PDB file of C-alpha atoms in Angstrom:
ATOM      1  CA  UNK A 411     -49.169 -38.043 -39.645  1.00 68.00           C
ATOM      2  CA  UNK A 412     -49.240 -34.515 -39.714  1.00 88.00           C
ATOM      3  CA  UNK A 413     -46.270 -31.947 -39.870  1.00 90.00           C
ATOM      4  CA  UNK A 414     -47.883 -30.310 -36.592  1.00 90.00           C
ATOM      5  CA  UNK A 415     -48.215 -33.986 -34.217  1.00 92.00           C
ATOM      6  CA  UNK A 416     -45.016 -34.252 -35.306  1.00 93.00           C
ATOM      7  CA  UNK A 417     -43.954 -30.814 -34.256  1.00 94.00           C
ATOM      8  CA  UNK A 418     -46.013 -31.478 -31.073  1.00 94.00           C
ATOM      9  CA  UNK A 419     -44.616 -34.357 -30.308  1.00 94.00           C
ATOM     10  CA  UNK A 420     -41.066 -33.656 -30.621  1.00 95.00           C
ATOM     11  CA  UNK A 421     -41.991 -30.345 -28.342  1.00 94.00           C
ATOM     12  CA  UNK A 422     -43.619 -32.759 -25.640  1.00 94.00           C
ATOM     13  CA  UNK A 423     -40.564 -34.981 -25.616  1.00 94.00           C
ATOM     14  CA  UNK A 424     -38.032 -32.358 -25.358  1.00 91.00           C
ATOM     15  CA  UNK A 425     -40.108 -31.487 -21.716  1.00 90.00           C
ATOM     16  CA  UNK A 426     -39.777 -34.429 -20.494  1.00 89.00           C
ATOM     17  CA  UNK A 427     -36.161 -34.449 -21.382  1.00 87.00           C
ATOM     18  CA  UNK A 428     -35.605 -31.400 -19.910  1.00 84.00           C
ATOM     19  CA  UNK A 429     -36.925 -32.676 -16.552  1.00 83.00           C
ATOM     20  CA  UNK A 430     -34.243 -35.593 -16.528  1.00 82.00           C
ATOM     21  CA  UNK A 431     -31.485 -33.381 -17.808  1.00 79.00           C
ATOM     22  CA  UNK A 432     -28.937 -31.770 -14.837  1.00 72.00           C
ATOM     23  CA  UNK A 433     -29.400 -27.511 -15.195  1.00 72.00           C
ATOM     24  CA  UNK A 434     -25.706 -26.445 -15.766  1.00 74.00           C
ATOM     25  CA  UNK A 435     -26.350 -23.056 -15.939  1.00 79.00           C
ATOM     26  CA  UNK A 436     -26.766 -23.412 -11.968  1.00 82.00           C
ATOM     27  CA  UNK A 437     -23.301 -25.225 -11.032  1.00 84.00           C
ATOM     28  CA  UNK A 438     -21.506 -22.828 -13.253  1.00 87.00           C
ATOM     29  CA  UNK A 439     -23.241 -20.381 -11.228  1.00 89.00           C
ATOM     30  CA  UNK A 440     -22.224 -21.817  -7.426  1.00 90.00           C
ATOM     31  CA  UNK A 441     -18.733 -22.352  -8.985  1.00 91.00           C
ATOM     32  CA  UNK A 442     -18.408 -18.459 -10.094  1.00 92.00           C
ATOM     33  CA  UNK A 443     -20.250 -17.655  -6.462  1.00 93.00           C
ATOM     34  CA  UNK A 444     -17.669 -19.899  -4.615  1.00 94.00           C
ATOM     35  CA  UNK A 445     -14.501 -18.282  -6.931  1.00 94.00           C
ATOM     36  CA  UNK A 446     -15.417 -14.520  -5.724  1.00 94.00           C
ATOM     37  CA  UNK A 447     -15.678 -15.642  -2.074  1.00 94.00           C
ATOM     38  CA  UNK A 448     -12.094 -17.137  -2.447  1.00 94.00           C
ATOM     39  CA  UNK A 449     -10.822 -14.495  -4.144  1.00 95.00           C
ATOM     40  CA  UNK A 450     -12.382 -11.850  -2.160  1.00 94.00           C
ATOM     41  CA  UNK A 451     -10.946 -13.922   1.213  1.00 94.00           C
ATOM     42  CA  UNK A 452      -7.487 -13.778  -0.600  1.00 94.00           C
ATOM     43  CA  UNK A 453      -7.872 -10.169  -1.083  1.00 94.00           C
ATOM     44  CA  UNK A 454      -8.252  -9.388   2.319  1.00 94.00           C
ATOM     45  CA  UNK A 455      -5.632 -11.605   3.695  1.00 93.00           C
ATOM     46  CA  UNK A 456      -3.311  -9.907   1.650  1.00 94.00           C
ATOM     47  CA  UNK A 457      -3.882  -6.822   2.501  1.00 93.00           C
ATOM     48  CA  UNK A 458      -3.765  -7.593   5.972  1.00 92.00           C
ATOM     49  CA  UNK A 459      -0.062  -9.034   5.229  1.00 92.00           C
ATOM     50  CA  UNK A 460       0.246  -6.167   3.457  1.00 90.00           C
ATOM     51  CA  UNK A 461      -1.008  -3.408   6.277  1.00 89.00           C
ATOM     52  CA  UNK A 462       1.479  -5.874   9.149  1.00 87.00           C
ATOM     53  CA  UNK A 463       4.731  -4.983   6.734  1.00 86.00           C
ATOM     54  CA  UNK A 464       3.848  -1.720   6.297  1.00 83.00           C
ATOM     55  CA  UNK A 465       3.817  -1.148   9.471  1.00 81.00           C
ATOM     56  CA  UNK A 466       7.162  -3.140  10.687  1.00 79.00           C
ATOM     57  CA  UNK A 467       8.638  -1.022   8.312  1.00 80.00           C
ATOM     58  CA  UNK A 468       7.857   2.221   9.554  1.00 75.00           C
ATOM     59  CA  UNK A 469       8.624   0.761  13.117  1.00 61.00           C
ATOM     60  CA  UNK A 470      11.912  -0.333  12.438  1.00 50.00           C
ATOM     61  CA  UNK A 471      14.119   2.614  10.493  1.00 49.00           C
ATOM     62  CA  UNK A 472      17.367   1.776  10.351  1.00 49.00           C
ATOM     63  CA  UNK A 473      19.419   4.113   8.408  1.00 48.00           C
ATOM     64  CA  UNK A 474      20.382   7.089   9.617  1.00 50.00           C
ATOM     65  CA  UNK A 475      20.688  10.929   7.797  1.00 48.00           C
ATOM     66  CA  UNK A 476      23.395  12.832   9.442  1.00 48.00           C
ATOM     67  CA  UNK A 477      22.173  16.706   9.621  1.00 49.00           C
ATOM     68  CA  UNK A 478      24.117  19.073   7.670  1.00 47.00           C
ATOM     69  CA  UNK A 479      23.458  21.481  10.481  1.00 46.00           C
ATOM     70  CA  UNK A 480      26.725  20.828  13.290  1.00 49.00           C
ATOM     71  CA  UNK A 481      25.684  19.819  16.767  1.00 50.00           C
ATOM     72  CA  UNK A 482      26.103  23.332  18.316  1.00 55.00           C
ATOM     73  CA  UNK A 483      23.827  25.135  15.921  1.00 59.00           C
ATOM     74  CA  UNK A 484      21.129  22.755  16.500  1.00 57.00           C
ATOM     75  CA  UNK A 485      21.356  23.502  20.463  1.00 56.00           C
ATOM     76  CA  UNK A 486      21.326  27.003  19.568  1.00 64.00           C
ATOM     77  CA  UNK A 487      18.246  26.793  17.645  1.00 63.00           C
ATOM     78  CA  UNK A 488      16.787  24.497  19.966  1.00 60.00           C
ATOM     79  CA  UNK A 489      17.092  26.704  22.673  1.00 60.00           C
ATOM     80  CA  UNK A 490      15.605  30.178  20.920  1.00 65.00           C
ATOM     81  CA  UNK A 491      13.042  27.600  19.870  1.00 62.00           C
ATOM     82  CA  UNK A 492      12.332  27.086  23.454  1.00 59.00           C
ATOM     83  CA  UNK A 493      12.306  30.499  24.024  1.00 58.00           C
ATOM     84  CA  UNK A 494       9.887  31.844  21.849  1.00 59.00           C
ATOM     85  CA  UNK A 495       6.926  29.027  22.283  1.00 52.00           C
ATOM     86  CA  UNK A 496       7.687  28.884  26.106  1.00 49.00           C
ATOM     87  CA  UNK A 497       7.408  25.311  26.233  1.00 45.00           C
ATOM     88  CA  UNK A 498       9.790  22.593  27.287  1.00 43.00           C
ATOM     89  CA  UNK A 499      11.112  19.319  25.419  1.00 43.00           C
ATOM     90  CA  UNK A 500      13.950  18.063  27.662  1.00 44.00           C
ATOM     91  CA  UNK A 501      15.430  16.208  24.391  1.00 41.00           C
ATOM     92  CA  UNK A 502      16.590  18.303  21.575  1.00 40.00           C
ATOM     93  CA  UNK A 503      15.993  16.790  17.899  1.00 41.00           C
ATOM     94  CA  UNK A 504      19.075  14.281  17.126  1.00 39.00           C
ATOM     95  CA  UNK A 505      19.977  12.861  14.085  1.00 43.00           C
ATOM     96  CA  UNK A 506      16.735  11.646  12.006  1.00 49.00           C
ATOM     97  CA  UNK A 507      16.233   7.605  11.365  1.00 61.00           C
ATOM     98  CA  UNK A 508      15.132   7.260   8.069  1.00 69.00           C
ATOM     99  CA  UNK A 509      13.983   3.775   6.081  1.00 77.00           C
ATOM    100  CA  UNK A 510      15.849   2.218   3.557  1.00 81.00           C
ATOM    101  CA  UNK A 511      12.701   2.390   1.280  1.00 81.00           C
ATOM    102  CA  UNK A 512      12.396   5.749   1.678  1.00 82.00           C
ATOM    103  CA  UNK A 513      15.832   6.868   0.606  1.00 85.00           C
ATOM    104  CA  UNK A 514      15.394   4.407  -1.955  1.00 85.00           C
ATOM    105  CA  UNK A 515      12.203   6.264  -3.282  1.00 87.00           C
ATOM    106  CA  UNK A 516      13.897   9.893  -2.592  1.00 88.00           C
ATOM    107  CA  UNK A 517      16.912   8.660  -5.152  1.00 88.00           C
ATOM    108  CA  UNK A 518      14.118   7.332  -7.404  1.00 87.00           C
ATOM    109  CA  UNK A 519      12.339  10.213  -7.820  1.00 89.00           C
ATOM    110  CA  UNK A 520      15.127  12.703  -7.941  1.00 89.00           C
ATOM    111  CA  UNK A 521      16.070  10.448 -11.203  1.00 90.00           C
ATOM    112  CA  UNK A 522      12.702  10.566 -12.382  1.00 90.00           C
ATOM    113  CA  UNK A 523      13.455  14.594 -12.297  1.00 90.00           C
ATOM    114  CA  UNK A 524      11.048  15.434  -9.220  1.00 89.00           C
ATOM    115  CA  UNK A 525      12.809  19.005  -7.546  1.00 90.00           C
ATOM    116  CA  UNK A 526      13.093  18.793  -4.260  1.00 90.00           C
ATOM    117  CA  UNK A 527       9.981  20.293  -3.580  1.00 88.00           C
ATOM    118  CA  UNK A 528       7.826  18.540  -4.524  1.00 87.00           C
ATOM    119  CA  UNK A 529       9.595  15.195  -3.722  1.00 88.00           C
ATOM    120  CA  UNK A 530       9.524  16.474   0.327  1.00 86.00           C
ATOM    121  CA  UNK A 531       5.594  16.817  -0.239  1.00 84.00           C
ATOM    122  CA  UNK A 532       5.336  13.145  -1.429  1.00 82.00           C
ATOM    123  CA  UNK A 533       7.426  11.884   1.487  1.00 81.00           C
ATOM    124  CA  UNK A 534       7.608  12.561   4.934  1.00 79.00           C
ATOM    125  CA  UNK A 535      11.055  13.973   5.362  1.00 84.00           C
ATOM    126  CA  UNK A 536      12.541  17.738   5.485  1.00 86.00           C
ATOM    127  CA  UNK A 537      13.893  19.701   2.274  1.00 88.00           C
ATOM    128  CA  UNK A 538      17.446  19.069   4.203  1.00 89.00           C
ATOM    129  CA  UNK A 539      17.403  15.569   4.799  1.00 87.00           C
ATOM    130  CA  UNK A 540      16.306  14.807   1.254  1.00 88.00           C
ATOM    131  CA  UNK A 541      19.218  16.895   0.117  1.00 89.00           C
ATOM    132  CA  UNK A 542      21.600  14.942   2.657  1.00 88.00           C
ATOM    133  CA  UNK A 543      20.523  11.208   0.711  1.00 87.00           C
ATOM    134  CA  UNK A 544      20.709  12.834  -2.465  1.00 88.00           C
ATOM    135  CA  UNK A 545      24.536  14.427  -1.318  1.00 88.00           C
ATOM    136  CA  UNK A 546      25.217  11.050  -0.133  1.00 83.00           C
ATOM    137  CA  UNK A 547      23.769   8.769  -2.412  1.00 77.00           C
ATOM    138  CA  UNK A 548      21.633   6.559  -0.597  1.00 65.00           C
ATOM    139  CA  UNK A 549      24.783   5.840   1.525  1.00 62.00           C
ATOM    140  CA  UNK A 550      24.843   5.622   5.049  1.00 50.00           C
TER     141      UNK A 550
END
């Protein structure tokens, strides 16, 4: 025989082999498609946990930041306050409820060497009560 029947033949029975042979390249395929879906379900259901403690946290503050400011000098303010936008609140700013996470990132920042400035712009609190954790320590 020749070197190209040969060659021919070989050719023809890898075809037909081919046929009969399972394509792998297809379940390693529906396995990757089926991993993203999983993780991309696991994704969201995290940050849906995620988004639900968030938000129990801001709901529920629990430490409080005494003002440095004594109660009669807040009414006194209050009421000039009043005065000049000519509107009325009936309740008068008490002390502020602040999180425990947030005094814990105040303190962690001021370590890190953020001025106060800067750290009131990253949080949501006042230049005073920062200055009232930092004076206290995180304490409440």
């Amino acid at each position: 025989m020749e070197l190209s029947t040969i060659i021919m033949i070989i050719g023809i029975i890898c075809i037909v082999l081919s046929f009969f042979l399972k394509d792998s390249s297809k379940k390693v395929e529906q396995e990757l498609e089926e991993l993203s879906i999983s993780i991309y379900q696991e994704t969201n259901s995290l940050k849906k946990r995620l988004k639900i403690v968030e938000e129990e946290l801001l709901l529920e503050p629990n430490f409080n930041v005494k003002s440095p400011v004594s109660t009669k000098k807040q009414m006194d303010a209050y009421k000039q306050q009043q005065v000049s936008n000519k509107s009325f609140n009936p309740t008068p700013k008490k002390q502020t409820q602040i999180n425990e996470i947030l005094v814990a990132q105040v303190i962690s920042l001021n370590k890190q060497g953020y001025p106060i400035d800067e750290i009131s712009k990253m949080s949501t609190l006042s230049k005073e009560q920062i200055k009232s954790i930092l004076n206290n320590g995180g304490a409440r």
